[in-house]
mmCIF file with all atom_site columns, C-alpha atoms and ligand atoms in Angstrom:
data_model
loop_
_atom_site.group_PDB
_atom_site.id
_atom_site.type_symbol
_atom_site.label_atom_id
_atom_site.label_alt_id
_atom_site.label_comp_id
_atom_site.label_asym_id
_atom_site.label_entity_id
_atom_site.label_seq_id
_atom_site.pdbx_PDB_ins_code
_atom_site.Cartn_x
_atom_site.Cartn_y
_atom_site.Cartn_z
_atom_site.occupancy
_atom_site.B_iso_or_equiv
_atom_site.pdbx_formal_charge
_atom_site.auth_seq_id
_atom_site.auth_comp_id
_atom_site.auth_asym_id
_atom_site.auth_atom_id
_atom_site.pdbx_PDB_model_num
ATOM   1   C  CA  . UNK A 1 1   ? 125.312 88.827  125.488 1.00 94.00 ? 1   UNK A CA  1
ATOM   2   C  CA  . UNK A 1 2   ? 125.322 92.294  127.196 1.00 97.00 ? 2   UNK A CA  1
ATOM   3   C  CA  . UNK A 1 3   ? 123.736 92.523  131.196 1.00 98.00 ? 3   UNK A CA  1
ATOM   4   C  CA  . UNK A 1 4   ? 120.534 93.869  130.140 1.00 97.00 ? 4   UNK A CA  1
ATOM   5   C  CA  . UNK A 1 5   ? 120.126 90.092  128.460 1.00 97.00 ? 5   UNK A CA  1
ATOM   6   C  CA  . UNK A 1 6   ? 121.750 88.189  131.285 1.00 98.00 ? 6   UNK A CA  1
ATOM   7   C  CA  . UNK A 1 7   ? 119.170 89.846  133.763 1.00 98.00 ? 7   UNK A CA  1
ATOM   8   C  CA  . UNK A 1 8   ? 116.351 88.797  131.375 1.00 98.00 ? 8   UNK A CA  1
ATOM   9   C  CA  . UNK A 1 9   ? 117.600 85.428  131.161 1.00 97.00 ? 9   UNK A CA  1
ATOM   10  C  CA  . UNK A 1 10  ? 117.360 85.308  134.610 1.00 98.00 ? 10  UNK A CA  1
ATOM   11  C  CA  . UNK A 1 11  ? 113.475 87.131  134.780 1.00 98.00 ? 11  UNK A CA  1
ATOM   12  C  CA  . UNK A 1 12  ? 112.787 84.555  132.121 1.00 98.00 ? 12  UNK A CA  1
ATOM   13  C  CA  . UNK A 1 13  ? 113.403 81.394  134.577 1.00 97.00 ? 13  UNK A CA  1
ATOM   14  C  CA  . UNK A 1 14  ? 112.487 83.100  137.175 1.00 98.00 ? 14  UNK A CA  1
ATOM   15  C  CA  . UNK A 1 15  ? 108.825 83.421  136.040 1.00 98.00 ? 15  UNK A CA  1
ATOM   16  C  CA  . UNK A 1 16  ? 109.237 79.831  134.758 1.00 97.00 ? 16  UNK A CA  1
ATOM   17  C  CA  . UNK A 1 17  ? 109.892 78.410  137.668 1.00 97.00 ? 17  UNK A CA  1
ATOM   18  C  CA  . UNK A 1 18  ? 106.661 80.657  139.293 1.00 97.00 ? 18  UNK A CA  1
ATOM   19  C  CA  . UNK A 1 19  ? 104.578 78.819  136.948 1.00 97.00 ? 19  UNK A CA  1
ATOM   20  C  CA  . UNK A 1 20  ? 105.886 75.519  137.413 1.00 95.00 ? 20  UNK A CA  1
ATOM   21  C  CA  . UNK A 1 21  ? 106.986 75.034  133.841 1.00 95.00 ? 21  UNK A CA  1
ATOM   22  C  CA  . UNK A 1 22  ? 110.648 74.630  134.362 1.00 92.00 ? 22  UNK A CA  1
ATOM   23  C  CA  . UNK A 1 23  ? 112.957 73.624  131.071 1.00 91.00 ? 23  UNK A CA  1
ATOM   24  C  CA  . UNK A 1 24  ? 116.198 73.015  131.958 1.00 85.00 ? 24  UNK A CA  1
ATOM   25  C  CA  . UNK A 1 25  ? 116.394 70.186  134.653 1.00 72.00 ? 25  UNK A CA  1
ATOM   26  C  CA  . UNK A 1 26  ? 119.671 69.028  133.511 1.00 74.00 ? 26  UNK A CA  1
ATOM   27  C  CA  . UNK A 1 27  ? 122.168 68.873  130.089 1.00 77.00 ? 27  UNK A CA  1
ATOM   28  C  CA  . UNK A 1 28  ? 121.251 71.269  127.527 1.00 78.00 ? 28  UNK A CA  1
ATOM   29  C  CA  . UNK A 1 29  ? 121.122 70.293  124.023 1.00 79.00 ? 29  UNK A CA  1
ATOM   30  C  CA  . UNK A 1 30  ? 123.015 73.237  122.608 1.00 80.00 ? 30  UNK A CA  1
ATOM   31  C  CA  . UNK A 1 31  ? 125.551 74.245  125.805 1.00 77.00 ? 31  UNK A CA  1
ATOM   32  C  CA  . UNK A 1 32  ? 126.062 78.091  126.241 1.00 84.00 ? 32  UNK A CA  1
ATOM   33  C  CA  . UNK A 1 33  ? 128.977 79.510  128.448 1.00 92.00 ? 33  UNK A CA  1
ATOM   34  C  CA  . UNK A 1 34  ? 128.289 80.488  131.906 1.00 96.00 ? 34  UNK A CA  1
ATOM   35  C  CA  . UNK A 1 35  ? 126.569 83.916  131.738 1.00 97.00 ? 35  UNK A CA  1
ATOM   36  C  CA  . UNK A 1 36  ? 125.168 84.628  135.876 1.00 98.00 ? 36  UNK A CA  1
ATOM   37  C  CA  . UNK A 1 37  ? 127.271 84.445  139.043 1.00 98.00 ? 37  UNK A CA  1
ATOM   38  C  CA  . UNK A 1 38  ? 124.721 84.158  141.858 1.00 98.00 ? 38  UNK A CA  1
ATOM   39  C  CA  . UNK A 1 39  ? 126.309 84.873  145.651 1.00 98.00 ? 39  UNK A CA  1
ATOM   40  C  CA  . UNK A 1 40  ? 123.090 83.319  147.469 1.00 98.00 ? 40  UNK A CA  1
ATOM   41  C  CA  . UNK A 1 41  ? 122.122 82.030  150.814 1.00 98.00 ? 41  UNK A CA  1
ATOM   42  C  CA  . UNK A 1 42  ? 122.638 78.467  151.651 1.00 98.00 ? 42  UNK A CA  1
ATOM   43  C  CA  . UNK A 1 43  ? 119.060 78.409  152.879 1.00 98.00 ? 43  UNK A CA  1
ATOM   44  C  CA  . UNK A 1 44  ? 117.786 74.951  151.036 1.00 98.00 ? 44  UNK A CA  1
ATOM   45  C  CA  . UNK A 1 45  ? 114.656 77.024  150.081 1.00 97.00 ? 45  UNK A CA  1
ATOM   46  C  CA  . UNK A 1 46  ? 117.027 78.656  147.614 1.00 97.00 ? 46  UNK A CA  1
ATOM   47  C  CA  . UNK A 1 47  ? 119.103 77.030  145.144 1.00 97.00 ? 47  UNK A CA  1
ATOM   48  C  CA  . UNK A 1 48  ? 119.622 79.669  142.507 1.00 98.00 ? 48  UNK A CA  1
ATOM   49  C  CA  . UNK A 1 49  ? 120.335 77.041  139.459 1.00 96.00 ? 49  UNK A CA  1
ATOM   50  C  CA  . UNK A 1 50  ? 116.262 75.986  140.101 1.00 96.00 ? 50  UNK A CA  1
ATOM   51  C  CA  . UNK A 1 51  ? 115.079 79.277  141.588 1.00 97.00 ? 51  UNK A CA  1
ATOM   52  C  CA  . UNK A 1 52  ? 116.096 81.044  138.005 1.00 97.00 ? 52  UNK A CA  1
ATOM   53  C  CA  . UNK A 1 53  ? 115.247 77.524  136.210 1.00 96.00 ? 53  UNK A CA  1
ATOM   54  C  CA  . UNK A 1 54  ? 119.163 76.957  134.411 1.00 94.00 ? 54  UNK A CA  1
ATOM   55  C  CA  . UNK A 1 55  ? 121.034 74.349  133.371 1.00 91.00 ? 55  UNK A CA  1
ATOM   56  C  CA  . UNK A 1 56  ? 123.874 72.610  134.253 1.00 91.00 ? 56  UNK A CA  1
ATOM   57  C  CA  . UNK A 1 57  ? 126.715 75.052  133.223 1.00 92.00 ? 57  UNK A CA  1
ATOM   58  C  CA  . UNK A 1 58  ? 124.458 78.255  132.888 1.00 95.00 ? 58  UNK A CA  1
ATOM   59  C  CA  . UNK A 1 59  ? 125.545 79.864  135.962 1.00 96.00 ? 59  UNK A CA  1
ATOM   60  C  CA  . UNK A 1 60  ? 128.739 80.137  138.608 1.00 98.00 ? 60  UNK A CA  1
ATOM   61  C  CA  . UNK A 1 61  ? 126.975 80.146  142.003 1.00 98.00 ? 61  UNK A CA  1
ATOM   62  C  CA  . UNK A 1 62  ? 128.605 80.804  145.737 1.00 98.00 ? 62  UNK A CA  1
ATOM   63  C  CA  . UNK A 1 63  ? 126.121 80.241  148.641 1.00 98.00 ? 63  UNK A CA  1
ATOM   64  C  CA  . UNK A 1 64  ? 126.981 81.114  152.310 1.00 98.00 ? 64  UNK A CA  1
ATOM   65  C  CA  . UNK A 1 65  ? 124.636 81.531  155.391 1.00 98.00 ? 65  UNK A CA  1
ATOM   66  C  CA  . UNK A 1 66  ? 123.478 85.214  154.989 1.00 98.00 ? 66  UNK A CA  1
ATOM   67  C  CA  . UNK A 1 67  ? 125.254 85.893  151.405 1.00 98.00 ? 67  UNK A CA  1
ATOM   68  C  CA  . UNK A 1 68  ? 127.938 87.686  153.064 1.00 98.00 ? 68  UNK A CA  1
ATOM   69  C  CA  . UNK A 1 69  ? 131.312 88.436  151.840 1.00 98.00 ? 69  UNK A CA  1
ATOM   70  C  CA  . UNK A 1 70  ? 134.914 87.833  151.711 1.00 97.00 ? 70  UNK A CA  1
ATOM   71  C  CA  . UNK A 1 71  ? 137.427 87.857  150.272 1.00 98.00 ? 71  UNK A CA  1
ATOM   72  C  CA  . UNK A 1 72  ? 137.375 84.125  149.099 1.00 98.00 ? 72  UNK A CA  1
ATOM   73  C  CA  . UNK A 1 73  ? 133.805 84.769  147.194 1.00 98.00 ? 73  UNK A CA  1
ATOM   74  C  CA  . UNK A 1 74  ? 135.451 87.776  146.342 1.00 98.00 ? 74  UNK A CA  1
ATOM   75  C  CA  . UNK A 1 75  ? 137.733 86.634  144.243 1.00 98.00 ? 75  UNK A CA  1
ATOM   76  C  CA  . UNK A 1 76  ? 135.167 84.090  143.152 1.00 98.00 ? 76  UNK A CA  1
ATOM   77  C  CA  . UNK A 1 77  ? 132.713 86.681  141.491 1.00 98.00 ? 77  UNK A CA  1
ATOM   78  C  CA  . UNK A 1 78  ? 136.053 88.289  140.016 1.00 98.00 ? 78  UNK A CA  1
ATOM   79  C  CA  . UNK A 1 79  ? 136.988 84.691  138.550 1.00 98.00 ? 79  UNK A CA  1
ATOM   80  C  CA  . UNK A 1 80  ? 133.517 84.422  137.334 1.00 98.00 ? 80  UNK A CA  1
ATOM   81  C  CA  . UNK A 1 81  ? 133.617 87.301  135.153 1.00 98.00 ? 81  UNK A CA  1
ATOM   82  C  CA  . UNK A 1 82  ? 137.070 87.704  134.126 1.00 98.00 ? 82  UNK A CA  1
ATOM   83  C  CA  . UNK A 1 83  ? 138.106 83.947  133.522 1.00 97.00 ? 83  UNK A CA  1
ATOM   84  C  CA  . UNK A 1 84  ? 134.422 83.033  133.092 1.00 96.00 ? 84  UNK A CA  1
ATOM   85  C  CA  . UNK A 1 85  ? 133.055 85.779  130.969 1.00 97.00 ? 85  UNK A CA  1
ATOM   86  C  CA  . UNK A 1 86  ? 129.429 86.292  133.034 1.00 98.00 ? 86  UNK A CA  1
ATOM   87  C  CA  . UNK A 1 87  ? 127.831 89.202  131.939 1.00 98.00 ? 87  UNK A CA  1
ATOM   88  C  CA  . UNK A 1 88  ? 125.763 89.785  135.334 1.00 98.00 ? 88  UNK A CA  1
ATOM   89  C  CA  . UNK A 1 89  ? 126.730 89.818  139.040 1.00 98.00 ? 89  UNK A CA  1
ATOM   90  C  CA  . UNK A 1 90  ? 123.539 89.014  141.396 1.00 98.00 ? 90  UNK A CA  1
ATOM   91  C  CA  . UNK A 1 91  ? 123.293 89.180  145.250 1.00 98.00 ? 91  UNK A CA  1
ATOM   92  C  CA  . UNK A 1 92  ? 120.368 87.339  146.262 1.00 98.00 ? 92  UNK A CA  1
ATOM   93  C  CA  . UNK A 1 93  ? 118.672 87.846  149.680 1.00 98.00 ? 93  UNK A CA  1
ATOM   94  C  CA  . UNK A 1 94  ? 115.493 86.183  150.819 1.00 98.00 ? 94  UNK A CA  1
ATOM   95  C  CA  . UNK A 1 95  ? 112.706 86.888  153.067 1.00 98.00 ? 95  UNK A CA  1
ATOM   96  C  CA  . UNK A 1 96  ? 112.401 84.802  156.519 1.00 97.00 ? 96  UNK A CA  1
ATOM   97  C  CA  . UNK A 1 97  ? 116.214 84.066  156.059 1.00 98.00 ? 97  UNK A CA  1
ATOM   98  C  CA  . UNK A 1 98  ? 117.058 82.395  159.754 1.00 96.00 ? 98  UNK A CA  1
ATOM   99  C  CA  . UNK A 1 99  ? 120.584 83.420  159.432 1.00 96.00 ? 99  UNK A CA  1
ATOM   100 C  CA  . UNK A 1 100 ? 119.410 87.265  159.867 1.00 96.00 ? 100 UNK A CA  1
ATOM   101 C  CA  . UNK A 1 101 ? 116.675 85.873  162.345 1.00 94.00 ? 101 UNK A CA  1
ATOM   102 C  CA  . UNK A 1 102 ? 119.053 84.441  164.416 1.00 93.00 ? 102 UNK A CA  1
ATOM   103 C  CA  . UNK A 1 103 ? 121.392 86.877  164.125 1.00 93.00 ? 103 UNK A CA  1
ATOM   104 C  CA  . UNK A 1 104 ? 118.760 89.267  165.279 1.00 90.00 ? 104 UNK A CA  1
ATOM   105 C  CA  . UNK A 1 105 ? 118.079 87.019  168.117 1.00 88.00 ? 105 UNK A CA  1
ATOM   106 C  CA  . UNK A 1 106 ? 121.858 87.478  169.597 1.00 85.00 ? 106 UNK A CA  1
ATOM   107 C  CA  . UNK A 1 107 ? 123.026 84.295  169.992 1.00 82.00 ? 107 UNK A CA  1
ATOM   108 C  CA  . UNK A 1 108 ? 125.657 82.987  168.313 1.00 88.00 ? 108 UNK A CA  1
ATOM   109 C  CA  . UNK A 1 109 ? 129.146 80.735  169.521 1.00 92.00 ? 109 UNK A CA  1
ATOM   110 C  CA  . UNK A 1 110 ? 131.974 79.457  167.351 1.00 96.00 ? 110 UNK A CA  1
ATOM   111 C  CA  . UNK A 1 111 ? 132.281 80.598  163.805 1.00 94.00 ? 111 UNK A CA  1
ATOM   112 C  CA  . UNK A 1 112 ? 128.791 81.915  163.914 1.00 95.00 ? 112 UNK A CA  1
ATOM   113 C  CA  . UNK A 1 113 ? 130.059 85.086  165.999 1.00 94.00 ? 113 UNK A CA  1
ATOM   114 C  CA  . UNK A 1 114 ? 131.946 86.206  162.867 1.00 94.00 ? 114 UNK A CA  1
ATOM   115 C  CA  . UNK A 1 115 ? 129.250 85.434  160.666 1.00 94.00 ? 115 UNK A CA  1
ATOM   116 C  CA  . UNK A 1 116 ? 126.648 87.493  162.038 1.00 94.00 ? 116 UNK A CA  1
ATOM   117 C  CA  . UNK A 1 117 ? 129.516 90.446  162.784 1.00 95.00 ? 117 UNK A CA  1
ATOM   118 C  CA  . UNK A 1 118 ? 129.391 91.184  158.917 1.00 97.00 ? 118 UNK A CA  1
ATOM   119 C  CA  . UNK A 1 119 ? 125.053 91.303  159.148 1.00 96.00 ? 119 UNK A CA  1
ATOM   120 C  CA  . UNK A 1 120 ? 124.797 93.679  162.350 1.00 94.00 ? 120 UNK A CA  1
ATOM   121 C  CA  . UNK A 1 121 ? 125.340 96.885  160.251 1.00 95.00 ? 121 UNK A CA  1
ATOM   122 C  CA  . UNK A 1 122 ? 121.944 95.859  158.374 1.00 96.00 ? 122 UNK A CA  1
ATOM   123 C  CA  . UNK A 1 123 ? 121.075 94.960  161.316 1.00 94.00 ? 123 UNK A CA  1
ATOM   124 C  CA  . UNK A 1 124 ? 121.466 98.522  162.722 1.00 93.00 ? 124 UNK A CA  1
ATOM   125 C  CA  . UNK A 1 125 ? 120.173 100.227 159.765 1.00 94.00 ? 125 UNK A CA  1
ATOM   126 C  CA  . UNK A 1 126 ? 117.073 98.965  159.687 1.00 92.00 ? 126 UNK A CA  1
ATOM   127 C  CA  . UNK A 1 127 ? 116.695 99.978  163.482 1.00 87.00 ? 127 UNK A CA  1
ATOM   128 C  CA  . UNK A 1 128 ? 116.849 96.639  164.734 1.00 76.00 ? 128 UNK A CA  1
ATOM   129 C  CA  . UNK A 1 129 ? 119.786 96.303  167.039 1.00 70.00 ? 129 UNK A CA  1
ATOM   130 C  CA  . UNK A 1 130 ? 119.314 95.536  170.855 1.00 66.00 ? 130 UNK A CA  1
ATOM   131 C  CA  . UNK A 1 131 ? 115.338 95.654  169.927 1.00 64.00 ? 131 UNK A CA  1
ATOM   132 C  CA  . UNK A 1 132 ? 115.503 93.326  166.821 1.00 80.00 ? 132 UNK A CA  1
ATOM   133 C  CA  . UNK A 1 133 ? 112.543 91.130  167.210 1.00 84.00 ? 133 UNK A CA  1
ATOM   134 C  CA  . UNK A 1 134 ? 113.401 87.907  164.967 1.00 84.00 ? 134 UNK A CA  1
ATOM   135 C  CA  . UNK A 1 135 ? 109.330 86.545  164.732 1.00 88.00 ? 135 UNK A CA  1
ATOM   136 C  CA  . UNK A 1 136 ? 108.972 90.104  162.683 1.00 92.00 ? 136 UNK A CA  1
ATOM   137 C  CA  . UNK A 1 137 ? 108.847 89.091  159.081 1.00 94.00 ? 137 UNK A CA  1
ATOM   138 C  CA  . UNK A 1 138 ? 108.939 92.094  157.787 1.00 95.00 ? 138 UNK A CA  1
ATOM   139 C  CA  . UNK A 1 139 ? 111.966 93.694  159.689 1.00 94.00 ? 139 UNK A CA  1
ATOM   140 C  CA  . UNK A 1 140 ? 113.869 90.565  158.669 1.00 95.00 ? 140 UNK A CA  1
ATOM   141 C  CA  . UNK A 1 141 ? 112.790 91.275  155.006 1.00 96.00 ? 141 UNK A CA  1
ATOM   142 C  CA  . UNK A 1 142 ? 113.601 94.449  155.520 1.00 96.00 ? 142 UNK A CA  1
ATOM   143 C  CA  . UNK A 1 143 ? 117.422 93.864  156.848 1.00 96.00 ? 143 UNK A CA  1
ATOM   144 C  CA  . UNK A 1 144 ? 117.859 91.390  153.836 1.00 97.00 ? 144 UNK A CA  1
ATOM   145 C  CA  . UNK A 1 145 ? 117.080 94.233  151.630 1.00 97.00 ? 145 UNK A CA  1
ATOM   146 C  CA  . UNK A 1 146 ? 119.592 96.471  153.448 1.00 97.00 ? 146 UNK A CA  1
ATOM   147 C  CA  . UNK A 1 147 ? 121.891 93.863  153.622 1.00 98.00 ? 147 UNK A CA  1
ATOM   148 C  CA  . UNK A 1 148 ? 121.719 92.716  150.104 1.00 98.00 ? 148 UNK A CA  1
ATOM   149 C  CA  . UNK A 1 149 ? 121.939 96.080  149.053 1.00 98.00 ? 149 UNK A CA  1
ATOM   150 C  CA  . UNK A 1 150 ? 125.129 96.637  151.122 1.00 98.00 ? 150 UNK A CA  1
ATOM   151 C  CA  . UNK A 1 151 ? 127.335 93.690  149.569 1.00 98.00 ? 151 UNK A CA  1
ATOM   152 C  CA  . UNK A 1 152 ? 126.538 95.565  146.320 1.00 98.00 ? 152 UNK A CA  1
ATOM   153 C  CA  . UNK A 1 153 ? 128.125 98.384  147.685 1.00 98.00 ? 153 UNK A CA  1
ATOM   154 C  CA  . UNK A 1 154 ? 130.810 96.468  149.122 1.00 98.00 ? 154 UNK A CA  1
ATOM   155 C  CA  . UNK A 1 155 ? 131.478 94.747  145.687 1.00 98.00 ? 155 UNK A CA  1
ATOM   156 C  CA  . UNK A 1 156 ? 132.097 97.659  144.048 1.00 97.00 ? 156 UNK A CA  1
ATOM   157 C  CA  . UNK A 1 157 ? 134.161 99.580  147.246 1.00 98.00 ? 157 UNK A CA  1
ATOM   158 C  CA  . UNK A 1 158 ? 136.636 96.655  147.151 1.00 98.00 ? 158 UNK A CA  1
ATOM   159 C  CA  . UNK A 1 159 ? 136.652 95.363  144.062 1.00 98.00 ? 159 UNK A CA  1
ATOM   160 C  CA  . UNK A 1 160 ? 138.465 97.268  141.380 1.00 98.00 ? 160 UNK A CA  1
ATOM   161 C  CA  . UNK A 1 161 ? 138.352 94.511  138.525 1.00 98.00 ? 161 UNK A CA  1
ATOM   162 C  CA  . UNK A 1 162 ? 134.776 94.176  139.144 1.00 98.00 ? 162 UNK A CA  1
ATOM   163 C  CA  . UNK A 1 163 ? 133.999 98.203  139.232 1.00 98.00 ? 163 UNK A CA  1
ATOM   164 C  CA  . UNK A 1 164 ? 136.067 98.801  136.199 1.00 98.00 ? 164 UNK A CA  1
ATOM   165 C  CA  . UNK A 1 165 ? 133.857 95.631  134.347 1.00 98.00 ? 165 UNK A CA  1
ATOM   166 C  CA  . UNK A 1 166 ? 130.796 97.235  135.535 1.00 98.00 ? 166 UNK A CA  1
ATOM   167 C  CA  . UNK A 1 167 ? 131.630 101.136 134.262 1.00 97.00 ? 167 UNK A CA  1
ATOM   168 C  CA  . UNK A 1 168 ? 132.762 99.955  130.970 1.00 98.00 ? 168 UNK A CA  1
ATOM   169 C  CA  . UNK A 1 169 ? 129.178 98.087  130.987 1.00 97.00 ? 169 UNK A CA  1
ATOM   170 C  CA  . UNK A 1 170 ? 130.716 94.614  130.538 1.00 98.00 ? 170 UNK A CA  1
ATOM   171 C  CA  . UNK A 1 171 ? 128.777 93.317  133.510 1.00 98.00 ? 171 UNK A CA  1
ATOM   172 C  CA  . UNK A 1 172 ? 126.159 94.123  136.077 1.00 98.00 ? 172 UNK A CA  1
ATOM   173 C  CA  . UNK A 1 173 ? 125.988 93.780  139.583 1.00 98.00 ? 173 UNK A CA  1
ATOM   174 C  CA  . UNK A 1 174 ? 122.484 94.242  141.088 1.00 98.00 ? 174 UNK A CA  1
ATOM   175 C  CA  . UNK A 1 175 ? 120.490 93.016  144.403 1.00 98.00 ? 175 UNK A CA  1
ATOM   176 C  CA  . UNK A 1 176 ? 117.776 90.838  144.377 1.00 98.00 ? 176 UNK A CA  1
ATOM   177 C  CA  . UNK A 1 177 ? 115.300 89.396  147.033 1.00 98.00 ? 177 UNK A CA  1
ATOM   178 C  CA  . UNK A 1 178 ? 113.992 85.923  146.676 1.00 98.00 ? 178 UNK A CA  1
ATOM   179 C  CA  . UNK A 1 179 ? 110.392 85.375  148.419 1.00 98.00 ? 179 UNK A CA  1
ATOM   180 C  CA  . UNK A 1 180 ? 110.237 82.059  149.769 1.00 98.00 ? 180 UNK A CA  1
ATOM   181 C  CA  . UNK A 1 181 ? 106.351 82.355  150.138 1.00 97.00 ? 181 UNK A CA  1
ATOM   182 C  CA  . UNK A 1 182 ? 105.830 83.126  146.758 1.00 97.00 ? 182 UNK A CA  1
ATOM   183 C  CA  . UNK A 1 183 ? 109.165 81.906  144.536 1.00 97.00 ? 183 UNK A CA  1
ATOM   184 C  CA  . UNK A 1 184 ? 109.505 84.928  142.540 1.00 98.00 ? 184 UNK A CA  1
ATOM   185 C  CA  . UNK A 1 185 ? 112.379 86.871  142.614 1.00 98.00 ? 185 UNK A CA  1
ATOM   186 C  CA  . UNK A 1 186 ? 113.056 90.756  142.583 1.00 97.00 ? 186 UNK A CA  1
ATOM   187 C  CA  . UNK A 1 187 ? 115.748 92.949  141.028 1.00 97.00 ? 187 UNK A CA  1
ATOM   188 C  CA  . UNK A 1 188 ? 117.303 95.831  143.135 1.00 93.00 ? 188 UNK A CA  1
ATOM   189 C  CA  . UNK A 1 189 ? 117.155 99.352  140.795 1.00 79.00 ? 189 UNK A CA  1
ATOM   190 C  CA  . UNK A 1 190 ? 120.724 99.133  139.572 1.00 65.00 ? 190 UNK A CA  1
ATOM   191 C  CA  . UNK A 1 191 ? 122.599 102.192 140.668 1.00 55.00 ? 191 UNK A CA  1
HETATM 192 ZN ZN1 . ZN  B 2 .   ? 119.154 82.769  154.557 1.00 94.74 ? 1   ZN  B ZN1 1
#
């Protein structure tokens, strides 16, 4: 299976489970290796296994408030494709994601603090900052675009066994934004 495939796999469910004609609530028939790692939010509006309608053991997935990195899901995506062979890489954002909203807002205590550190430079970018308004739907759309689009770039800054997978087009490693309104998801131009 090369990327291009993977990523169609993925369109494929995706518009499946749009049109509320899902196909793989459980076991397939004929099982097929992991081929998607998914580094989602843990938003319960967005499970990736039913969001891109797969099966049990069709996709590696790590979910954490904001899909933001470390090192731990790091080395996760890295397992994924080196030990577990996926052919495509996806950081999935979503619209009216209350981890940005809230991180907009300011407030934060505990764990949270460090949390929302790694979202303020999306934050920032999309002009938010001090004036981030968290009711604004599409600012917070907005700042999960930048943001999603950022981990990409951060994927490929600091990993070198996932760059080196990607330019000898083993694997791809692509944004996407998940609408909760409307269920369908959308790629990021890969770059
Ligand atoms: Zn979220």
């Amino acid at each position: 299976m090369t990327p291009a495939e993977a990523r169609r796999l993925l369109e494929e469910g995706n518009r499946r489970f749009c049109e509320r004609r899902p196909e793989y609530a459980g076991i397939r028939e004929t099982p097929q290796p992991p081929f998607a790692v998914v580094l989602g939010c843990i938003d319960a509006r967005v499970p990736p296994e039913l969001v891109f309608d797969q099966g049990l053991n069709d996709m590696f997935v790590a979910r954490v408030a904001g899909n933001v990195l470390s090192d731990d899901i790091l080395g996760s995506l890295e397992l994924a494709c080196t030990a577990g062979g996926c052919k495509i890489v996806v950081i999935m954002g979503h619209t009216d994601c209350a981890a940005i909203r809230t991180a907009c807002a300011g407030t934060a205590s505990g764990h949270v603090v460090s949390l929302f550190h790694k979202l303020a430079p999306a934050i920032q970018e999309a002009g938010g900052g001090a004036t981030c308004d968290p009711q604004d739907a599409a600012l917070v759309r907005r700042i999960a675009e930048i943001h999603t689009r950022r981990v990409v770039a951060e994927i490929r800054g600091r990993s070198a066994v996932l760059r080196e997978l990607q330019v000898a087009g083993t694997i791809a490693i692509v944004g996407a934004l998940y609408d909760v309104d409307t269920g369908s998801v959308v790629f990021a131009e890969e770059r």
